[in-house]
PDB file of C-alpha atoms in Angstrom:
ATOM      1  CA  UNK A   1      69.421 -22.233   6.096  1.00  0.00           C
ATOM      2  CA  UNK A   2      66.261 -22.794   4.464  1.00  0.00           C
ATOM      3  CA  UNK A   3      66.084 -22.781   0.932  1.00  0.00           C
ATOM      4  CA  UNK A   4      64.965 -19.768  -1.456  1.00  0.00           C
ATOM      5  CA  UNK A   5      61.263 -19.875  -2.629  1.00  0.00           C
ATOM      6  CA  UNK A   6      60.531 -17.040  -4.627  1.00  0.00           C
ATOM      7  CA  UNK A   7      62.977 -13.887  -6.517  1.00  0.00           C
ATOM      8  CA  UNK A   8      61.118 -10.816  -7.218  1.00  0.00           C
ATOM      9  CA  UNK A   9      60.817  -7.229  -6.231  1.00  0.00           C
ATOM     10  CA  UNK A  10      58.267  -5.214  -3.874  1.00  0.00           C
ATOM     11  CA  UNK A  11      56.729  -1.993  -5.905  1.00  0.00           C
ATOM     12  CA  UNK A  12      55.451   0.797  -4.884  1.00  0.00           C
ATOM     13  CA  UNK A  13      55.059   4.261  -6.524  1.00  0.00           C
ATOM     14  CA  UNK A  14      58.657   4.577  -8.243  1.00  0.00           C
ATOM     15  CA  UNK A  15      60.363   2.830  -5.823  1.00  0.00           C
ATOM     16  CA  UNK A  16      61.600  -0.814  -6.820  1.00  0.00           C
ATOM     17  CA  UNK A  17      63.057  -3.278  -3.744  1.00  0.00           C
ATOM     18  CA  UNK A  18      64.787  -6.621  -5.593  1.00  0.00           C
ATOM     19  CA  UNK A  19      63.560  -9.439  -2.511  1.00  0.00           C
ATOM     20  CA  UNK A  20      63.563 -12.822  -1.945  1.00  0.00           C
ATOM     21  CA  UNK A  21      60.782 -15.332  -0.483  1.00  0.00           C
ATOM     22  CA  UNK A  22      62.295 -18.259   2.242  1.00  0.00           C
ATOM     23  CA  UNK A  23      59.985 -19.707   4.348  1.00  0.00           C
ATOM     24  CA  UNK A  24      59.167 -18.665   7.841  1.00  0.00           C
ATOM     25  CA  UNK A  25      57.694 -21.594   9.489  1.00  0.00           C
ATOM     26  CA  UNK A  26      58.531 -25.444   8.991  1.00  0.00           C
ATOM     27  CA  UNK A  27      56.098 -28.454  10.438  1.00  0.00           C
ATOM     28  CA  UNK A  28      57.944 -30.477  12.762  1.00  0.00           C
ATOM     29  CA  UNK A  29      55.061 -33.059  12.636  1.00  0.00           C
ATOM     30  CA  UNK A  30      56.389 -37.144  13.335  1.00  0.00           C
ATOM     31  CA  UNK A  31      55.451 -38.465   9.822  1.00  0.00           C
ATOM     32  CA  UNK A  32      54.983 -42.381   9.210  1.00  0.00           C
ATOM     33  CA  UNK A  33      55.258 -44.259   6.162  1.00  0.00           C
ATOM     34  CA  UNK A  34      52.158 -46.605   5.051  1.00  0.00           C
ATOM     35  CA  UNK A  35      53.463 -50.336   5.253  1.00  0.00           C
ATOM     36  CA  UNK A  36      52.090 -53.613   3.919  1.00  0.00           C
ATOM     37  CA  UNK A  37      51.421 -56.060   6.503  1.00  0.00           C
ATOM     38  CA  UNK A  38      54.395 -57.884   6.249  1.00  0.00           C
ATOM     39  CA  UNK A  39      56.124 -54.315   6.703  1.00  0.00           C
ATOM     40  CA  UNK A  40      57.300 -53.183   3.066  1.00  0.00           C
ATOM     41  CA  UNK A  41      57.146 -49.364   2.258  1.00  0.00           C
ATOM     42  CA  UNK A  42      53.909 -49.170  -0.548  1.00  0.00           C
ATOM     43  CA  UNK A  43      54.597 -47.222  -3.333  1.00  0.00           C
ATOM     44  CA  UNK A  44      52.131 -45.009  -5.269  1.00  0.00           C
ATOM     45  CA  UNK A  45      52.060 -44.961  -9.024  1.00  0.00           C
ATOM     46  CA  UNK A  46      50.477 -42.403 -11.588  1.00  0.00           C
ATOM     47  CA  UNK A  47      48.030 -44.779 -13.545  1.00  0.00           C
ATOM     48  CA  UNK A  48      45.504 -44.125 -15.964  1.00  0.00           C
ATOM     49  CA  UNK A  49      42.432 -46.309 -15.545  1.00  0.00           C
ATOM     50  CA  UNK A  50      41.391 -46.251 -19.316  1.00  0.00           C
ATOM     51  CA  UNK A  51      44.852 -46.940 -20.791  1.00  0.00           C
ATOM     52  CA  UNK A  52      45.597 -49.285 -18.068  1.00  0.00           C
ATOM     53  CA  UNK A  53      49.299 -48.122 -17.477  1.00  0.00           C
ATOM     54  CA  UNK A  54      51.503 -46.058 -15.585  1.00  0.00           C
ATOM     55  CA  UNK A  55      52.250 -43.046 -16.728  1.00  0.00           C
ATOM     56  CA  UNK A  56      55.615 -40.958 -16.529  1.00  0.00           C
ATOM     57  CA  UNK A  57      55.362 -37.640 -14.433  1.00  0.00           C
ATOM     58  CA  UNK A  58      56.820 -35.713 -17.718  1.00  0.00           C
ATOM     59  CA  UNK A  59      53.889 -36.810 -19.595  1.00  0.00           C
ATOM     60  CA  UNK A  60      51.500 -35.382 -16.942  1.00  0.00           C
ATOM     61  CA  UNK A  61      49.220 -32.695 -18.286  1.00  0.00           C
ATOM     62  CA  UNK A  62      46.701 -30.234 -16.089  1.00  0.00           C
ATOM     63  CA  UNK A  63      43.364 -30.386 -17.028  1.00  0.00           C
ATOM     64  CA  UNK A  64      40.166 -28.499 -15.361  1.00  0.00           C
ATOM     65  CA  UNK A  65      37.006 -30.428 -15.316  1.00  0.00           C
ATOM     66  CA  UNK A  66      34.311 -28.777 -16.889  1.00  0.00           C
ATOM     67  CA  UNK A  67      31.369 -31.379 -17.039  1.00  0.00           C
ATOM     68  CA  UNK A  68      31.857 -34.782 -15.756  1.00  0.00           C
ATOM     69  CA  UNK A  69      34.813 -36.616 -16.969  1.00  0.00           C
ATOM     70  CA  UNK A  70      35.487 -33.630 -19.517  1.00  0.00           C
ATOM     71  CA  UNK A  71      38.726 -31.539 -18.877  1.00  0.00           C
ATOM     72  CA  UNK A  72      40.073 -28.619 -20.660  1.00  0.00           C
ATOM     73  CA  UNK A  73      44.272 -28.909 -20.898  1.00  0.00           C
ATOM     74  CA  UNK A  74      46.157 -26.345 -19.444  1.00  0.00           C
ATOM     75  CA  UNK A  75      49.521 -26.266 -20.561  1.00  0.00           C
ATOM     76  CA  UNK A  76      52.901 -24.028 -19.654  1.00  0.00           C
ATOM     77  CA  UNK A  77      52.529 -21.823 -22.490  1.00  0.00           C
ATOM     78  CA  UNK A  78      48.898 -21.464 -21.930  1.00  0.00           C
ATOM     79  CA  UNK A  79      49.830 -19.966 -18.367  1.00  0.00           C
ATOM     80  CA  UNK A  80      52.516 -17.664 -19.938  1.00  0.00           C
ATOM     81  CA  UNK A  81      50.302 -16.069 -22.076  1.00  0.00           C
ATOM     82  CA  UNK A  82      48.375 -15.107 -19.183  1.00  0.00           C
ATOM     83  CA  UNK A  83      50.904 -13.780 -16.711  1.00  0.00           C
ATOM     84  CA  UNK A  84      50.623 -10.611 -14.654  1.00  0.00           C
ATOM     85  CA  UNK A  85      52.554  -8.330 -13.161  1.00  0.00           C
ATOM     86  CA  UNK A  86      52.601  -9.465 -10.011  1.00  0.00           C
ATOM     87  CA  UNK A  87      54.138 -12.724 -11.390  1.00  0.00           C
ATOM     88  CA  UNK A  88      57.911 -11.548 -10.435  1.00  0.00           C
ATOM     89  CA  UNK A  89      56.638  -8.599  -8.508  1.00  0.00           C
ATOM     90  CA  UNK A  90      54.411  -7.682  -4.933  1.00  0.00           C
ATOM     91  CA  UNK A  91      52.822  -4.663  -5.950  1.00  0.00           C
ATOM     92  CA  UNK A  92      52.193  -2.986  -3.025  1.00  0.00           C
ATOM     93  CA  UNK A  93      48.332  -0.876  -3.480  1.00  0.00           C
ATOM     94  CA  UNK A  94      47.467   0.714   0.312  1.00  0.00           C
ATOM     95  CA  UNK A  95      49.203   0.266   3.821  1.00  0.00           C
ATOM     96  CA  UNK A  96      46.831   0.369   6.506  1.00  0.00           C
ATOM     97  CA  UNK A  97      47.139   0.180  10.067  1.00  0.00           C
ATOM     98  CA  UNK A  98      48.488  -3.355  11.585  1.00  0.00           C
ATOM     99  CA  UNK A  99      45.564  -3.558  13.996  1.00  0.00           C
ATOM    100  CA  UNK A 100      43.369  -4.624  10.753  1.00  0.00           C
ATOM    101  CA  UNK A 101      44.915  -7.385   9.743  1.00  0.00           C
ATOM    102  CA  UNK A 102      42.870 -10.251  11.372  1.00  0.00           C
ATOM    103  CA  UNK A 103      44.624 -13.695  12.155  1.00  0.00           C
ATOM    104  CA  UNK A 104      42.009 -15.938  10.636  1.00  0.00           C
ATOM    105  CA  UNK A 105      42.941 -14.492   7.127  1.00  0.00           C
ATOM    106  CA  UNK A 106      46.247 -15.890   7.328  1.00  0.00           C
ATOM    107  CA  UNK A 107      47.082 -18.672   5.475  1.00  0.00           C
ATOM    108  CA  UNK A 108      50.976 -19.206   5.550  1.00  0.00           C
ATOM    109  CA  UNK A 109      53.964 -16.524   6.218  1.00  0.00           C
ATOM    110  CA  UNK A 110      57.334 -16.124   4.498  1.00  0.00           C
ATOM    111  CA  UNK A 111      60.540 -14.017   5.319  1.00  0.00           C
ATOM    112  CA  UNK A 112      61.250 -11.400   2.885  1.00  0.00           C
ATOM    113  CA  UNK A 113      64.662 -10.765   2.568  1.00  0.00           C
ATOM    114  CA  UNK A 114      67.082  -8.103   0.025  1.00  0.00           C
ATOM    115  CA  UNK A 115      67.947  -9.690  -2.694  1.00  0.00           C
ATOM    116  CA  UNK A 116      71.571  -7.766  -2.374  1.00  0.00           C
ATOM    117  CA  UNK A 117      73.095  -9.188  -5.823  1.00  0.00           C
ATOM    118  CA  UNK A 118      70.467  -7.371  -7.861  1.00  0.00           C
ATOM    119  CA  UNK A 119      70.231  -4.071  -5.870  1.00  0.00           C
ATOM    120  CA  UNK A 120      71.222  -1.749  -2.558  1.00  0.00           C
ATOM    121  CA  UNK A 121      69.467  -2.862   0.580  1.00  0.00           C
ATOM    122  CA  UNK A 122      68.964   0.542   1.820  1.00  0.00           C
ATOM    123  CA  UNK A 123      65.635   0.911   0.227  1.00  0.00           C
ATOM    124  CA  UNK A 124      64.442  -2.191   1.922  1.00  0.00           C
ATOM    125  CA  UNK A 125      65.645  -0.999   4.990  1.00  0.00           C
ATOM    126  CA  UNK A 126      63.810   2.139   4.558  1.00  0.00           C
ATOM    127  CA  UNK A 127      60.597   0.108   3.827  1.00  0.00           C
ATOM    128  CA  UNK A 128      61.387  -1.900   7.092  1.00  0.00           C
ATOM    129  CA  UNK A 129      62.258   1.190   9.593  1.00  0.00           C
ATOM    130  CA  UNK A 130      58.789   3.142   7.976  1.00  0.00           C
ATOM    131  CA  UNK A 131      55.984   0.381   8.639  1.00  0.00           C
ATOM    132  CA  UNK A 132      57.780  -0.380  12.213  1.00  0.00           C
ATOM    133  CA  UNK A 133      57.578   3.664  12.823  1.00  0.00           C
ATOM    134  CA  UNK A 134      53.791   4.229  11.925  1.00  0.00           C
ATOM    135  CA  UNK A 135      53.193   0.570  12.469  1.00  0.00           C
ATOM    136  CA  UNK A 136      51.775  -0.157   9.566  1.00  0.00           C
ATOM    137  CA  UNK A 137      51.527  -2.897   7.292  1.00  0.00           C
ATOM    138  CA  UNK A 138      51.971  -2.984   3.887  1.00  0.00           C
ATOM    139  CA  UNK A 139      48.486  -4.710   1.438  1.00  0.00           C
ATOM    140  CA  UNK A 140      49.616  -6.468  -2.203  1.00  0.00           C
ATOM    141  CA  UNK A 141      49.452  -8.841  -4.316  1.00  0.00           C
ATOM    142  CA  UNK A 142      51.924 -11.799  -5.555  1.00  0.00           C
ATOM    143  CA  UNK A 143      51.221 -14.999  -8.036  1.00  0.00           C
ATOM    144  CA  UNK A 144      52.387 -18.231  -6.084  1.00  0.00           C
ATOM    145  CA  UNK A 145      51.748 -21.567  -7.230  1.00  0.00           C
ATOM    146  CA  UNK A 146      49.684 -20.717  -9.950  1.00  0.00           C
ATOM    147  CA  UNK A 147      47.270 -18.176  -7.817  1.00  0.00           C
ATOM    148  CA  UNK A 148      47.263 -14.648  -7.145  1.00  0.00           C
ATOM    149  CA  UNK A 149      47.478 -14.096  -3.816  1.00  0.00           C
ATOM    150  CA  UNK A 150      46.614 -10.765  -1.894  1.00  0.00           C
ATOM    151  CA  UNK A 151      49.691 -10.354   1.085  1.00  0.00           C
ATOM    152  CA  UNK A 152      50.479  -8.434   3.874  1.00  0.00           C
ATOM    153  CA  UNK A 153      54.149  -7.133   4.337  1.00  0.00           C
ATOM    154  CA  UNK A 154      54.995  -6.803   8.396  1.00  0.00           C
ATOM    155  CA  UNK A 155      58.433  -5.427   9.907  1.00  0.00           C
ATOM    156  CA  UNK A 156      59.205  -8.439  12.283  1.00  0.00           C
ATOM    157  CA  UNK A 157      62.178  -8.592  14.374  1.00  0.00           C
ATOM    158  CA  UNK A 158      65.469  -7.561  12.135  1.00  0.00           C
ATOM    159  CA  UNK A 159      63.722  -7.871   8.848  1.00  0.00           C
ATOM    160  CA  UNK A 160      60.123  -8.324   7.407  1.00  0.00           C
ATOM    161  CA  UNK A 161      57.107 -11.153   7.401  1.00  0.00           C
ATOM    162  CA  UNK A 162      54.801 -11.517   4.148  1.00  0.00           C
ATOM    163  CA  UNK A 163      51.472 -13.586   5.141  1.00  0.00           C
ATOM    164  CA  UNK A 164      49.766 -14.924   2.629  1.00  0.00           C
ATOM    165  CA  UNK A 165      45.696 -14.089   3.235  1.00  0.00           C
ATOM    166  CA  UNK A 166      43.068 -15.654   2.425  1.00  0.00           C
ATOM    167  CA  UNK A 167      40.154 -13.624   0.191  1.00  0.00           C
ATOM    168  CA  UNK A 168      36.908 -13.344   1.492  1.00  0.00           C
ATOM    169  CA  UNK A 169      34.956 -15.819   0.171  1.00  0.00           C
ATOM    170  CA  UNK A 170      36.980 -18.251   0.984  1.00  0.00           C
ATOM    171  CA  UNK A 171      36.412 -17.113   4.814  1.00  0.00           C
ATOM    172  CA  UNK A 172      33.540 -19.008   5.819  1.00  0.00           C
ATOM    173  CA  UNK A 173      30.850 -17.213   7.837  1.00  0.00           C
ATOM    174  CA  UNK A 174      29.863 -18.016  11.781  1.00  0.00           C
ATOM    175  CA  UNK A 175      26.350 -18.085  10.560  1.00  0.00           C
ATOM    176  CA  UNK A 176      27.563 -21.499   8.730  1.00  0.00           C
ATOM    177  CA  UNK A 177      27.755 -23.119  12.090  1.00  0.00           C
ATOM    178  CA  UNK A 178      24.302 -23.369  14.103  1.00  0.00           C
ATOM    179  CA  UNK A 179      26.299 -24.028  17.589  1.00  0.00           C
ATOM    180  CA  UNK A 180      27.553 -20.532  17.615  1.00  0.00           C
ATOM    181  CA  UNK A 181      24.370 -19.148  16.829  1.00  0.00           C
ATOM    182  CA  UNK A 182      22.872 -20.830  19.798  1.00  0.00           C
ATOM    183  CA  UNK A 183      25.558 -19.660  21.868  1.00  0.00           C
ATOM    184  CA  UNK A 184      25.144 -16.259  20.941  1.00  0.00           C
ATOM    185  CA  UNK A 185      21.727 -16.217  21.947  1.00  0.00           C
ATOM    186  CA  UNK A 186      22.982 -17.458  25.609  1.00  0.00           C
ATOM    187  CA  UNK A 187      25.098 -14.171  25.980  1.00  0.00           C
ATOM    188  CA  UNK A 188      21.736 -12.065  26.896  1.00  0.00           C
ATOM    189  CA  UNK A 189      21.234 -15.037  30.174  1.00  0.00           C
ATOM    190  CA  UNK A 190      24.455 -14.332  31.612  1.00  0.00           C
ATOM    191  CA  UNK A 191      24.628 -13.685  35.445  1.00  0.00           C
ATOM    192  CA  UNK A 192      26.742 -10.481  36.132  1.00  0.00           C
ATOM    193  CA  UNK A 193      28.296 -12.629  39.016  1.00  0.00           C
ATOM    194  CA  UNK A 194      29.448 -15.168  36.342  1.00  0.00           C
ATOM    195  CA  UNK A 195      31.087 -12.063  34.288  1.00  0.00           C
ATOM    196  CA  UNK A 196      32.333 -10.331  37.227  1.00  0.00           C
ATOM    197  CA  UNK A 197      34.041 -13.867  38.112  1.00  0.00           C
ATOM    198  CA  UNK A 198      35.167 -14.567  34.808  1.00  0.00           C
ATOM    199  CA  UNK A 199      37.365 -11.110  34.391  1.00  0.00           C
ATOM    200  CA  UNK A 200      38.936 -12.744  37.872  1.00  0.00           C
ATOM    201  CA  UNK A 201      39.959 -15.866  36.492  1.00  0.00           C
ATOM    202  CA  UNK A 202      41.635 -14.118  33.233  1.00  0.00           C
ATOM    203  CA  UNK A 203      43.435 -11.624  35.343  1.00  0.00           C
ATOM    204  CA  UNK A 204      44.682 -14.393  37.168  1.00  0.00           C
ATOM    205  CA  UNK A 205      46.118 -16.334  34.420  1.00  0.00           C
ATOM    206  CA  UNK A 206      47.170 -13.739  32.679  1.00  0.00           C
ATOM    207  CA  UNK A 207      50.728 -12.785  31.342  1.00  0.00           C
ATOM    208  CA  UNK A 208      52.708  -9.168  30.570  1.00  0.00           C
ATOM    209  CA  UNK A 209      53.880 -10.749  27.137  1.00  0.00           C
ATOM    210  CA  UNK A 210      53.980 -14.383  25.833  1.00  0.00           C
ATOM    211  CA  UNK A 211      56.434 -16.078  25.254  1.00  0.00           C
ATOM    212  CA  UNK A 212      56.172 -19.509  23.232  1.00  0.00           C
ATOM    213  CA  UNK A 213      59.011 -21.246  24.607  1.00  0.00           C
ATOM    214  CA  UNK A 214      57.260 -22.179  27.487  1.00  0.00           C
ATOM    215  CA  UNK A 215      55.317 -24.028  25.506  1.00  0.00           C
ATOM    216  CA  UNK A 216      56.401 -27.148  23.399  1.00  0.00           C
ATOM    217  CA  UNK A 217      54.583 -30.160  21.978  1.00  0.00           C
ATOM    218  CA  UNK A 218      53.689 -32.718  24.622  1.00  0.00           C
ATOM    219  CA  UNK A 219      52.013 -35.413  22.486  1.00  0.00           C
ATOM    220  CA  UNK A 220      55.129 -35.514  19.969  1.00  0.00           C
ATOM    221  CA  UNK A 221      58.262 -36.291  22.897  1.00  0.00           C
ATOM    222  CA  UNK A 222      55.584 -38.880  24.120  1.00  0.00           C
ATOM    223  CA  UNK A 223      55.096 -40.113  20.938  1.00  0.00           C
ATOM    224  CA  UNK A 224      59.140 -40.210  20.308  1.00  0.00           C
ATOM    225  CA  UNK A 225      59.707 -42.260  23.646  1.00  0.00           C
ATOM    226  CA  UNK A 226      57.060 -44.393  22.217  1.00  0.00           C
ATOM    227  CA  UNK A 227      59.259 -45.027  18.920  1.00  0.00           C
ATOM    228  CA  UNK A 228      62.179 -45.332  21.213  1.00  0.00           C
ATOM    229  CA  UNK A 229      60.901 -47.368  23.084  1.00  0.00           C
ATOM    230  CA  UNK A 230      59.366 -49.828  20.124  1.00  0.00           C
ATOM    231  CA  UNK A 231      62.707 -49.629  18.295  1.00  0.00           C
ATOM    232  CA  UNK A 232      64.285 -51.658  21.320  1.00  0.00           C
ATOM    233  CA  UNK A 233      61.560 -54.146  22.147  1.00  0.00           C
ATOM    234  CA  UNK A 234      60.518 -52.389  25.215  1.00  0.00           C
ATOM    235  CA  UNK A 235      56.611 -53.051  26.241  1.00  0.00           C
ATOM    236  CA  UNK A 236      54.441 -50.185  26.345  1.00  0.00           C
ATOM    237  CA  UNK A 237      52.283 -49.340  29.476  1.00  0.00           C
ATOM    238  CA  UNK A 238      49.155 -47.254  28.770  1.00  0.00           C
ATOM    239  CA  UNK A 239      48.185 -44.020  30.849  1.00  0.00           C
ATOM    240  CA  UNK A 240      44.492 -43.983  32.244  1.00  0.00           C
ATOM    241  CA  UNK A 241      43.280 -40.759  32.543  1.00  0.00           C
ATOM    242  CA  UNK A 242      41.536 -40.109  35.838  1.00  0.00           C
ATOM    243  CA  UNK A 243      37.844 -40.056  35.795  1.00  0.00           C
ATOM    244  CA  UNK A 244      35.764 -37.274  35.567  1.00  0.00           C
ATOM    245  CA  UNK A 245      34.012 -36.564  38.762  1.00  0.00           C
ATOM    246  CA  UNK A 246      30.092 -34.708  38.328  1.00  0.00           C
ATOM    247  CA  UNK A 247      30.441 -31.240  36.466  1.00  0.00           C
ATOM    248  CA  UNK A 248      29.991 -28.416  38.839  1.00  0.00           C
ATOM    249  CA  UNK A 249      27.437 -25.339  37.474  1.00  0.00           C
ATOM    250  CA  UNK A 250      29.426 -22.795  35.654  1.00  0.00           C
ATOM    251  CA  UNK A 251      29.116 -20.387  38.798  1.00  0.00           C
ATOM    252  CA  UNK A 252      30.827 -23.051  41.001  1.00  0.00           C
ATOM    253  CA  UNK A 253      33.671 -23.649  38.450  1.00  0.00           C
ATOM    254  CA  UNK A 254      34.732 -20.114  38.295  1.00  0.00           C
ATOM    255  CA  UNK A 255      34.925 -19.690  42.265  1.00  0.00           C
ATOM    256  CA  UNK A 256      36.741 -23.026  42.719  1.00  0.00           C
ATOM    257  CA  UNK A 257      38.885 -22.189  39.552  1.00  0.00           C
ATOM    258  CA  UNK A 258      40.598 -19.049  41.422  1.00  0.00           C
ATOM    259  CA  UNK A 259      40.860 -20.791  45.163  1.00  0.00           C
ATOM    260  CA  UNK A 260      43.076 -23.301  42.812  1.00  0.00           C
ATOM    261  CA  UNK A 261      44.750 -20.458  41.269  1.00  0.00           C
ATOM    262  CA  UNK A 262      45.321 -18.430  44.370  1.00  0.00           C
ATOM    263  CA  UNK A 263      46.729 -21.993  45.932  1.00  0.00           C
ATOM    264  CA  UNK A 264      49.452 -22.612  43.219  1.00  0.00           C
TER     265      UNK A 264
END
């Protein structure tokens, strides 16, 4: 069971829903540890340049630099004095329809669960059954880590999903990258064949619903055979990818991409 992030309550209007925050999603990411070459673990230590020491993580203070090599300390109490409401609370201010919320503003996601010792469920059931009915999703905010964060509150599966989002600006624009600009500008030089080809090949591959267990990560069970296989002194034989015959035109592509289709 993964462990409890966050205790709080959702508000909105009157109403008052005790929660809690676990996380939704875990990386499952092979990790290695940095070696030396004779294969010891290296260790990192906190160490202050000027004083020429090490320096214990209690005695660790946050700073903010302001001009080069000038911080201003930021302590607990200096964060206390500043805390919000949303600091032990989501305070729900609009729902809006679930079709709005874009998947580029999400930045992480986290089950919400009743917190049942500190209140009846029945209101967070309610909460649940009314954004699944006029699918909705619920827009607040909620200070995590020292930020406040606006979320979006989701009915998914039994329960509910909070994403985090992302604000605006920290969305960058398309205009920010000059390849999609040009490629834009190619959109008014397509052939209607090309389009009319195109739809083909999606319809082809396309599905009723997806479903992510066909999928799984290639590149990490290679890359555990490869440990395996290192771990007992085994010798590793590289794979050569074929070679790339000549491009066809995009036109050719799409009508030899369906005859392969239509074969499988």
């Amino acid at each position: 069971m993964p462990h409890q992030i966050w205790r709080g309550s959702i508000s909105f209007g009157l109403v008052t829903i005790p929660i809690k925050l676990y996380p939704a999603t875990e990386d499952n990411q092979i990790s290695f540890n940095q070696l030396c070459p004779k294969g010891h673990r290296i260790k990192y230590k906190r160490w202050c340049p000027v004083e020429e020491k090490e320096i214990a993580y209690s005695e660790i203070k946050k700073g903010y630099e302001t001009e080069k090599d000038n911080y201003v300390i930021i302590d607990k109490d200096d964060l206390n004095k500043i805390k919000l409401k949303t600091t032990k609370s989501i305070d729900i201010k609009e729902f809006v329809d679930s079709k709005e919320l874009d998947p580029i503003l999400i930045e992480k996601s986290y089950y919400v669960a009743p917190d049942t010792k500190r209140g009846n469920d029945k209101a967070y059931s309610l909460l649940v059954k009314i954004l699944s009915d006029t699918k909705k999703i619920a827009i607040g905010k909620i200070i995590l880590r020292d930020k406040e964060n606006i979320v979006a509150l989701r009915p998914y599966q039994r329960g509910m999903v909070m994403h985090v989002l992302k604000y605006l600006d920290e969305i960058r624009p398309t205009d920010d990258i000059p390849e999609i600009i040009e490629a834009a500008k190619q959109r008014a030089h397509l052939e209607p064949e090309e389009i009319s080809l195109a739809k083909m090949l999606v319809d082809k591959f396309s599905s009723k619903q997806l479903d992510l267990s066909d999928y799984s990560d290639s590149y990490a069970q290679e890359l555990e055979k490869l440990i395996e296989a290192k771990r007992k002194g085994k010798s590793i034989i590289a794979k050569h990818e074929p070679k790339q015959k000549v491009k066809p035109d995009l036109l050719d592509a799409l009508k030899a991409s369906i005859q392969v289709k239509k074969s499988k």
